N, C-alpha and C. Protein backbone atom coordinates (compact mmCIF):
# COMPACT_ATOMS: atom_id res chain seq x y z
N MET A 1 -15.12 18.91 11.81
CA MET A 1 -15.76 18.33 10.63
C MET A 1 -14.89 17.19 10.10
N SER A 2 -15.49 16.08 9.77
CA SER A 2 -14.80 14.90 9.28
C SER A 2 -14.28 15.12 7.86
N ARG A 3 -13.13 14.58 7.56
CA ARG A 3 -12.55 14.76 6.24
C ARG A 3 -13.06 13.75 5.24
N GLY A 4 -13.77 12.74 5.69
CA GLY A 4 -14.27 11.71 4.79
C GLY A 4 -13.23 10.63 4.55
N ILE A 5 -13.69 9.55 3.98
CA ILE A 5 -12.82 8.40 3.71
C ILE A 5 -11.89 8.72 2.54
N LYS A 6 -10.63 8.31 2.69
CA LYS A 6 -9.65 8.47 1.61
C LYS A 6 -9.18 7.10 1.16
N PHE A 7 -8.56 7.09 0.00
CA PHE A 7 -8.10 5.86 -0.64
C PHE A 7 -6.61 6.00 -0.94
N TRP A 8 -5.84 5.01 -0.51
CA TRP A 8 -4.38 5.09 -0.56
C TRP A 8 -3.78 3.89 -1.27
N VAL A 9 -2.63 4.11 -1.91
CA VAL A 9 -1.84 3.03 -2.48
C VAL A 9 -0.52 2.97 -1.72
N GLY A 10 -0.18 1.77 -1.27
CA GLY A 10 1.13 1.50 -0.70
C GLY A 10 1.89 0.61 -1.67
N VAL A 11 3.19 0.78 -1.71
CA VAL A 11 4.03 -0.02 -2.61
C VAL A 11 5.00 -0.83 -1.77
N ALA A 12 4.98 -2.14 -1.96
CA ALA A 12 5.87 -3.04 -1.23
C ALA A 12 5.99 -4.34 -2.02
N SER A 13 7.07 -5.04 -1.80
CA SER A 13 7.24 -6.33 -2.48
C SER A 13 6.16 -7.30 -2.02
N LYS A 14 5.90 -8.28 -2.87
CA LYS A 14 4.86 -9.28 -2.58
C LYS A 14 5.09 -9.97 -1.24
N ASP A 15 6.34 -10.34 -0.96
CA ASP A 15 6.61 -11.04 0.31
C ASP A 15 6.35 -10.14 1.51
N HIS A 16 6.66 -8.85 1.41
CA HIS A 16 6.39 -7.94 2.53
C HIS A 16 4.89 -7.73 2.71
N VAL A 17 4.16 -7.65 1.61
CA VAL A 17 2.70 -7.51 1.71
C VAL A 17 2.10 -8.74 2.37
N GLU A 18 2.57 -9.91 2.00
CA GLU A 18 2.05 -11.14 2.61
C GLU A 18 2.31 -11.17 4.11
N ASN A 19 3.47 -10.68 4.55
CA ASN A 19 3.73 -10.56 5.99
C ASN A 19 2.72 -9.61 6.64
N GLY A 20 2.48 -8.47 6.01
CA GLY A 20 1.53 -7.50 6.55
C GLY A 20 0.14 -8.08 6.69
N ILE A 21 -0.29 -8.85 5.70
CA ILE A 21 -1.61 -9.49 5.78
C ILE A 21 -1.65 -10.46 6.95
N GLN A 22 -0.61 -11.26 7.09
CA GLN A 22 -0.55 -12.23 8.18
C GLN A 22 -0.60 -11.55 9.54
N TRP A 23 0.08 -10.42 9.68
CA TRP A 23 0.16 -9.71 10.97
C TRP A 23 -0.96 -8.68 11.14
N GLY A 24 -1.72 -8.39 10.08
CA GLY A 24 -2.78 -7.39 10.17
C GLY A 24 -2.27 -5.97 10.28
N ILE A 25 -1.13 -5.71 9.61
CA ILE A 25 -0.52 -4.37 9.72
C ILE A 25 -0.14 -3.84 8.34
N SER A 26 0.19 -2.55 8.31
CA SER A 26 0.78 -1.93 7.13
C SER A 26 1.95 -1.08 7.57
N GLN A 27 2.93 -0.98 6.69
CA GLN A 27 4.06 -0.06 6.83
C GLN A 27 4.26 0.56 5.47
N PHE A 28 4.67 1.82 5.45
CA PHE A 28 4.88 2.50 4.18
C PHE A 28 6.27 3.11 4.15
N CYS A 29 6.90 3.06 2.98
CA CYS A 29 8.20 3.71 2.78
C CYS A 29 9.20 3.25 3.84
N HIS A 30 9.29 1.95 4.02
CA HIS A 30 10.21 1.33 4.98
C HIS A 30 9.94 1.76 6.41
N GLY A 31 8.67 1.96 6.73
CA GLY A 31 8.27 2.24 8.11
C GLY A 31 8.33 3.69 8.53
N LYS A 32 8.36 4.62 7.58
CA LYS A 32 8.39 6.04 7.95
C LYS A 32 7.09 6.46 8.62
N MET A 33 7.19 7.43 9.53
CA MET A 33 6.02 7.88 10.28
C MET A 33 5.07 8.73 9.43
N ALA A 34 5.59 9.59 8.57
CA ALA A 34 4.74 10.55 7.84
C ALA A 34 3.59 9.87 7.08
N PRO A 35 3.85 8.84 6.28
CA PRO A 35 2.71 8.22 5.60
C PRO A 35 1.71 7.58 6.57
N ALA A 36 2.21 6.93 7.60
CA ALA A 36 1.33 6.28 8.57
C ALA A 36 0.41 7.29 9.26
N LYS A 37 0.90 8.52 9.47
CA LYS A 37 0.10 9.56 10.10
C LYS A 37 -1.02 10.07 9.21
N ARG A 38 -0.88 9.94 7.91
CA ARG A 38 -1.89 10.46 6.99
C ARG A 38 -3.16 9.60 6.98
N LEU A 39 -3.04 8.36 7.37
CA LEU A 39 -4.19 7.46 7.38
C LEU A 39 -5.10 7.75 8.57
N LYS A 40 -6.37 7.58 8.36
CA LYS A 40 -7.37 7.70 9.42
C LYS A 40 -8.20 6.42 9.45
N ARG A 41 -8.77 6.13 10.61
CA ARG A 41 -9.67 4.98 10.74
C ARG A 41 -10.74 5.05 9.64
N GLY A 42 -10.95 3.93 8.97
CA GLY A 42 -11.95 3.86 7.91
C GLY A 42 -11.40 4.11 6.51
N ASP A 43 -10.19 4.63 6.41
CA ASP A 43 -9.57 4.80 5.10
C ASP A 43 -9.25 3.44 4.50
N PHE A 44 -9.19 3.38 3.18
CA PHE A 44 -8.87 2.15 2.48
C PHE A 44 -7.44 2.19 1.94
N VAL A 45 -6.81 1.03 1.94
CA VAL A 45 -5.44 0.88 1.45
C VAL A 45 -5.42 -0.28 0.45
N ILE A 46 -4.74 -0.05 -0.65
CA ILE A 46 -4.47 -1.13 -1.60
C ILE A 46 -2.96 -1.17 -1.83
N TYR A 47 -2.40 -2.35 -1.84
CA TYR A 47 -0.96 -2.49 -2.07
C TYR A 47 -0.67 -2.92 -3.50
N TYR A 48 0.38 -2.30 -4.05
CA TYR A 48 0.92 -2.69 -5.35
C TYR A 48 2.31 -3.26 -5.13
N SER A 49 2.58 -4.40 -5.76
CA SER A 49 3.89 -5.06 -5.64
C SER A 49 4.53 -5.16 -7.01
N SER A 50 5.60 -4.39 -7.21
CA SER A 50 6.30 -4.44 -8.49
C SER A 50 7.21 -5.66 -8.58
N LYS A 51 7.65 -6.16 -7.41
CA LYS A 51 8.58 -7.29 -7.37
C LYS A 51 8.09 -8.35 -6.39
N VAL A 52 8.61 -9.57 -6.56
CA VAL A 52 8.26 -10.66 -5.65
C VAL A 52 8.90 -10.45 -4.29
N THR A 53 10.19 -10.09 -4.28
CA THR A 53 10.91 -9.84 -3.03
C THR A 53 11.59 -8.49 -3.09
N MET A 54 11.83 -7.88 -1.94
CA MET A 54 12.43 -6.56 -1.89
C MET A 54 13.81 -6.53 -2.55
N ASP A 55 14.64 -7.52 -2.25
CA ASP A 55 16.02 -7.53 -2.76
C ASP A 55 16.16 -8.25 -4.10
N GLY A 56 15.10 -8.89 -4.56
CA GLY A 56 15.16 -9.65 -5.80
C GLY A 56 14.87 -8.79 -7.01
N SER A 57 14.95 -9.42 -8.17
CA SER A 57 14.68 -8.70 -9.41
C SER A 57 13.52 -9.30 -10.19
N ASP A 58 12.89 -10.35 -9.67
CA ASP A 58 11.76 -10.96 -10.36
C ASP A 58 10.55 -10.03 -10.30
N PRO A 59 10.03 -9.62 -11.45
CA PRO A 59 8.88 -8.70 -11.46
C PRO A 59 7.60 -9.40 -11.02
N TYR A 60 6.68 -8.62 -10.45
CA TYR A 60 5.37 -9.15 -10.10
C TYR A 60 4.26 -8.28 -10.72
N GLN A 61 4.30 -6.98 -10.50
CA GLN A 61 3.43 -6.00 -11.14
C GLN A 61 1.94 -6.29 -10.96
N LYS A 62 1.57 -6.51 -9.68
CA LYS A 62 0.17 -6.79 -9.36
C LYS A 62 -0.25 -6.03 -8.11
N PHE A 63 -1.54 -5.77 -8.02
CA PHE A 63 -2.12 -5.32 -6.76
C PHE A 63 -2.25 -6.57 -5.91
N THR A 64 -1.77 -6.50 -4.67
CA THR A 64 -1.62 -7.71 -3.87
C THR A 64 -2.41 -7.74 -2.57
N ALA A 65 -3.00 -6.64 -2.16
CA ALA A 65 -3.80 -6.64 -0.93
C ALA A 65 -4.70 -5.42 -0.92
N ILE A 66 -5.80 -5.56 -0.20
CA ILE A 66 -6.74 -4.45 -0.03
C ILE A 66 -7.33 -4.56 1.37
N GLY A 67 -7.47 -3.42 2.03
CA GLY A 67 -8.00 -3.46 3.38
C GLY A 67 -8.42 -2.09 3.87
N VAL A 68 -8.85 -2.06 5.12
CA VAL A 68 -9.33 -0.83 5.74
C VAL A 68 -8.58 -0.60 7.05
N VAL A 69 -8.28 0.66 7.34
CA VAL A 69 -7.59 1.04 8.58
C VAL A 69 -8.54 0.86 9.75
N VAL A 70 -8.08 0.17 10.80
CA VAL A 70 -8.95 -0.12 11.94
C VAL A 70 -8.42 0.44 13.26
N ASP A 71 -7.40 1.30 13.21
CA ASP A 71 -6.92 1.92 14.44
C ASP A 71 -6.97 3.44 14.29
N ASP A 72 -6.56 4.13 15.36
CA ASP A 72 -6.69 5.59 15.37
C ASP A 72 -5.37 6.35 15.22
N ALA A 73 -4.25 5.66 15.32
CA ALA A 73 -2.96 6.36 15.25
C ALA A 73 -1.84 5.37 14.92
N PRO A 74 -0.77 5.88 14.33
CA PRO A 74 0.38 5.00 14.08
C PRO A 74 1.06 4.62 15.39
N TYR A 75 1.74 3.51 15.36
CA TYR A 75 2.53 3.09 16.51
C TYR A 75 3.85 2.54 16.00
N GLN A 76 4.86 2.60 16.86
CA GLN A 76 6.20 2.19 16.49
C GLN A 76 6.55 0.86 17.15
N VAL A 77 7.26 0.00 16.42
CA VAL A 77 7.70 -1.28 16.96
C VAL A 77 9.22 -1.39 16.79
N ASP A 78 9.84 -2.11 17.70
CA ASP A 78 11.28 -2.33 17.63
C ASP A 78 11.53 -3.70 17.02
N MET A 79 12.04 -3.71 15.79
CA MET A 79 12.30 -4.96 15.08
C MET A 79 13.75 -5.43 15.29
N GLY A 80 14.51 -4.68 16.08
CA GLY A 80 15.92 -5.02 16.29
C GLY A 80 16.80 -4.38 15.23
N ASN A 81 18.09 -4.44 15.47
CA ASN A 81 19.08 -3.87 14.54
C ASN A 81 18.78 -2.42 14.18
N ASP A 82 18.29 -1.65 15.16
CA ASP A 82 17.99 -0.23 14.97
C ASP A 82 16.87 0.06 13.97
N PHE A 83 16.04 -0.94 13.68
CA PHE A 83 14.91 -0.75 12.78
C PHE A 83 13.65 -0.64 13.61
N LYS A 84 13.02 0.55 13.60
CA LYS A 84 11.83 0.83 14.41
C LYS A 84 10.75 1.45 13.53
N PRO A 85 10.08 0.63 12.73
CA PRO A 85 9.07 1.17 11.81
C PRO A 85 7.78 1.59 12.50
N PHE A 86 7.09 2.50 11.84
CA PHE A 86 5.75 2.90 12.26
C PHE A 86 4.74 2.08 11.47
N ARG A 87 3.68 1.66 12.14
CA ARG A 87 2.69 0.78 11.54
C ARG A 87 1.28 1.30 11.78
N ARG A 88 0.37 0.73 11.00
CA ARG A 88 -1.06 0.90 11.21
C ARG A 88 -1.70 -0.47 11.16
N ASN A 89 -2.78 -0.65 11.89
CA ASN A 89 -3.51 -1.91 11.87
C ASN A 89 -4.54 -1.86 10.74
N ILE A 90 -4.57 -2.94 9.98
CA ILE A 90 -5.42 -3.04 8.80
C ILE A 90 -6.24 -4.32 8.87
N MET A 91 -7.53 -4.23 8.53
CA MET A 91 -8.34 -5.42 8.35
C MET A 91 -8.34 -5.70 6.84
N TYR A 92 -7.58 -6.72 6.47
CA TYR A 92 -7.45 -7.06 5.05
C TYR A 92 -8.63 -7.92 4.60
N MET A 93 -9.00 -7.75 3.36
CA MET A 93 -10.05 -8.56 2.75
C MET A 93 -9.39 -9.86 2.29
N LYS A 94 -9.60 -10.90 3.05
CA LYS A 94 -8.92 -12.17 2.83
C LYS A 94 -9.27 -12.80 1.49
N GLU A 95 -10.45 -12.52 0.97
CA GLU A 95 -10.87 -13.12 -0.29
C GLU A 95 -10.30 -12.40 -1.51
N ALA A 96 -9.60 -11.29 -1.30
CA ALA A 96 -9.05 -10.52 -2.42
C ALA A 96 -8.02 -11.34 -3.19
N GLN A 97 -8.04 -11.19 -4.49
CA GLN A 97 -7.11 -11.88 -5.38
C GLN A 97 -6.05 -10.90 -5.88
N HIS A 98 -4.88 -11.40 -6.23
CA HIS A 98 -3.86 -10.57 -6.85
C HIS A 98 -4.33 -10.22 -8.26
N VAL A 99 -4.17 -8.95 -8.62
CA VAL A 99 -4.68 -8.47 -9.90
C VAL A 99 -3.54 -7.82 -10.69
N ASP A 100 -3.32 -8.31 -11.90
CA ASP A 100 -2.31 -7.76 -12.79
C ASP A 100 -2.67 -6.32 -13.13
N ILE A 101 -1.69 -5.42 -13.02
CA ILE A 101 -1.98 -4.01 -13.27
C ILE A 101 -2.10 -3.68 -14.75
N ARG A 102 -1.43 -4.42 -15.60
CA ARG A 102 -1.35 -4.02 -17.02
C ARG A 102 -2.70 -3.79 -17.69
N PRO A 103 -3.68 -4.68 -17.54
CA PRO A 103 -4.97 -4.41 -18.19
C PRO A 103 -5.72 -3.21 -17.60
N LEU A 104 -5.35 -2.80 -16.40
CA LEU A 104 -6.04 -1.70 -15.73
C LEU A 104 -5.47 -0.32 -16.04
N ILE A 105 -4.26 -0.28 -16.55
CA ILE A 105 -3.56 1.00 -16.75
C ILE A 105 -4.41 2.03 -17.50
N PRO A 106 -5.06 1.68 -18.60
CA PRO A 106 -5.86 2.70 -19.31
C PRO A 106 -6.99 3.30 -18.48
N GLU A 107 -7.46 2.57 -17.47
CA GLU A 107 -8.60 3.02 -16.67
C GLU A 107 -8.21 3.76 -15.39
N LEU A 108 -6.95 3.70 -15.02
CA LEU A 108 -6.52 4.30 -13.74
C LEU A 108 -6.11 5.76 -13.95
N ASP A 109 -6.95 6.66 -13.45
CA ASP A 109 -6.71 8.10 -13.64
C ASP A 109 -5.45 8.59 -12.96
N PHE A 110 -5.02 7.94 -11.89
CA PHE A 110 -3.83 8.42 -11.19
C PHE A 110 -2.55 8.12 -11.98
N ILE A 111 -2.62 7.28 -12.98
CA ILE A 111 -1.47 7.03 -13.86
C ILE A 111 -1.59 7.98 -15.04
N LYS A 112 -0.83 9.07 -14.98
CA LYS A 112 -0.93 10.12 -16.00
C LYS A 112 -0.22 9.72 -17.29
N ASN A 113 0.97 9.12 -17.17
CA ASN A 113 1.74 8.71 -18.34
C ASN A 113 1.56 7.21 -18.52
N LYS A 114 0.71 6.83 -19.43
CA LYS A 114 0.36 5.42 -19.61
C LYS A 114 1.53 4.60 -20.17
N LYS A 115 2.51 5.24 -20.83
CA LYS A 115 3.67 4.52 -21.36
C LYS A 115 4.71 4.27 -20.26
N ALA A 116 4.90 5.22 -19.38
CA ALA A 116 5.85 5.09 -18.27
C ALA A 116 5.06 4.95 -16.97
N TRP A 117 4.12 4.03 -16.94
CA TRP A 117 3.16 3.89 -15.85
C TRP A 117 3.81 3.58 -14.51
N GLY A 118 4.97 2.91 -14.51
CA GLY A 118 5.62 2.55 -13.25
C GLY A 118 6.03 3.75 -12.42
N SER A 119 6.25 4.88 -13.08
CA SER A 119 6.67 6.08 -12.34
C SER A 119 5.61 6.55 -11.35
N ALA A 120 4.37 6.20 -11.57
CA ALA A 120 3.30 6.59 -10.64
C ALA A 120 3.51 6.00 -9.25
N PHE A 121 4.28 4.93 -9.15
CA PHE A 121 4.47 4.22 -7.89
C PHE A 121 5.80 4.52 -7.21
N ARG A 122 6.60 5.41 -7.76
CA ARG A 122 7.97 5.60 -7.29
C ARG A 122 8.10 6.15 -5.88
N PHE A 123 7.09 6.82 -5.36
CA PHE A 123 7.20 7.39 -4.02
C PHE A 123 6.77 6.43 -2.91
N GLY A 124 6.15 5.33 -3.26
CA GLY A 124 5.85 4.29 -2.28
C GLY A 124 4.55 4.43 -1.51
N PHE A 125 3.92 5.60 -1.58
CA PHE A 125 2.68 5.82 -0.84
C PHE A 125 2.02 7.07 -1.41
N PHE A 126 0.74 6.97 -1.78
CA PHE A 126 0.06 8.14 -2.32
C PHE A 126 -1.45 7.93 -2.28
N GLU A 127 -2.16 9.04 -2.31
CA GLU A 127 -3.62 9.02 -2.32
C GLU A 127 -4.12 8.90 -3.76
N ILE A 128 -5.22 8.17 -3.93
CA ILE A 128 -5.86 8.07 -5.24
C ILE A 128 -7.34 8.41 -5.11
N ASP A 129 -7.96 8.60 -6.26
CA ASP A 129 -9.38 8.91 -6.28
C ASP A 129 -10.20 7.64 -6.07
N ARG A 130 -11.43 7.81 -5.64
CA ARG A 130 -12.30 6.68 -5.35
C ARG A 130 -12.54 5.82 -6.59
N ALA A 131 -12.71 6.43 -7.74
CA ALA A 131 -12.98 5.68 -8.97
C ALA A 131 -11.82 4.75 -9.32
N SER A 132 -10.60 5.20 -9.12
CA SER A 132 -9.42 4.35 -9.40
C SER A 132 -9.31 3.21 -8.40
N PHE A 133 -9.77 3.46 -7.18
CA PHE A 133 -9.70 2.43 -6.15
C PHE A 133 -10.60 1.27 -6.52
């Protein structure tokens, strides 16, 4: 029996999300396998970027990409320097715009503490309800 379509949030810096869009891929939690395994073909992914760059401190705080999983299993790539992340192939919606999260906070059910809303994103990858998506 099919589990149905799920909706996921990935957290990555804006520059990393832009690379993923260009390459048609996603990585979660610095390329860990466990999150990549949870995705199934047809699931939706939306990325949130708290910062412009991974090592920088400039805030961004926007949803930066949205797409659908188009493969059947995670795969591993060798990026050199002992970095071998697991990826999924994503068909990104090219017309999607970056959306500031602040006006949406009151409407997003997955954000339980509206004052400390950033804590909802601390694990880097999580499932959300369809209405929040």
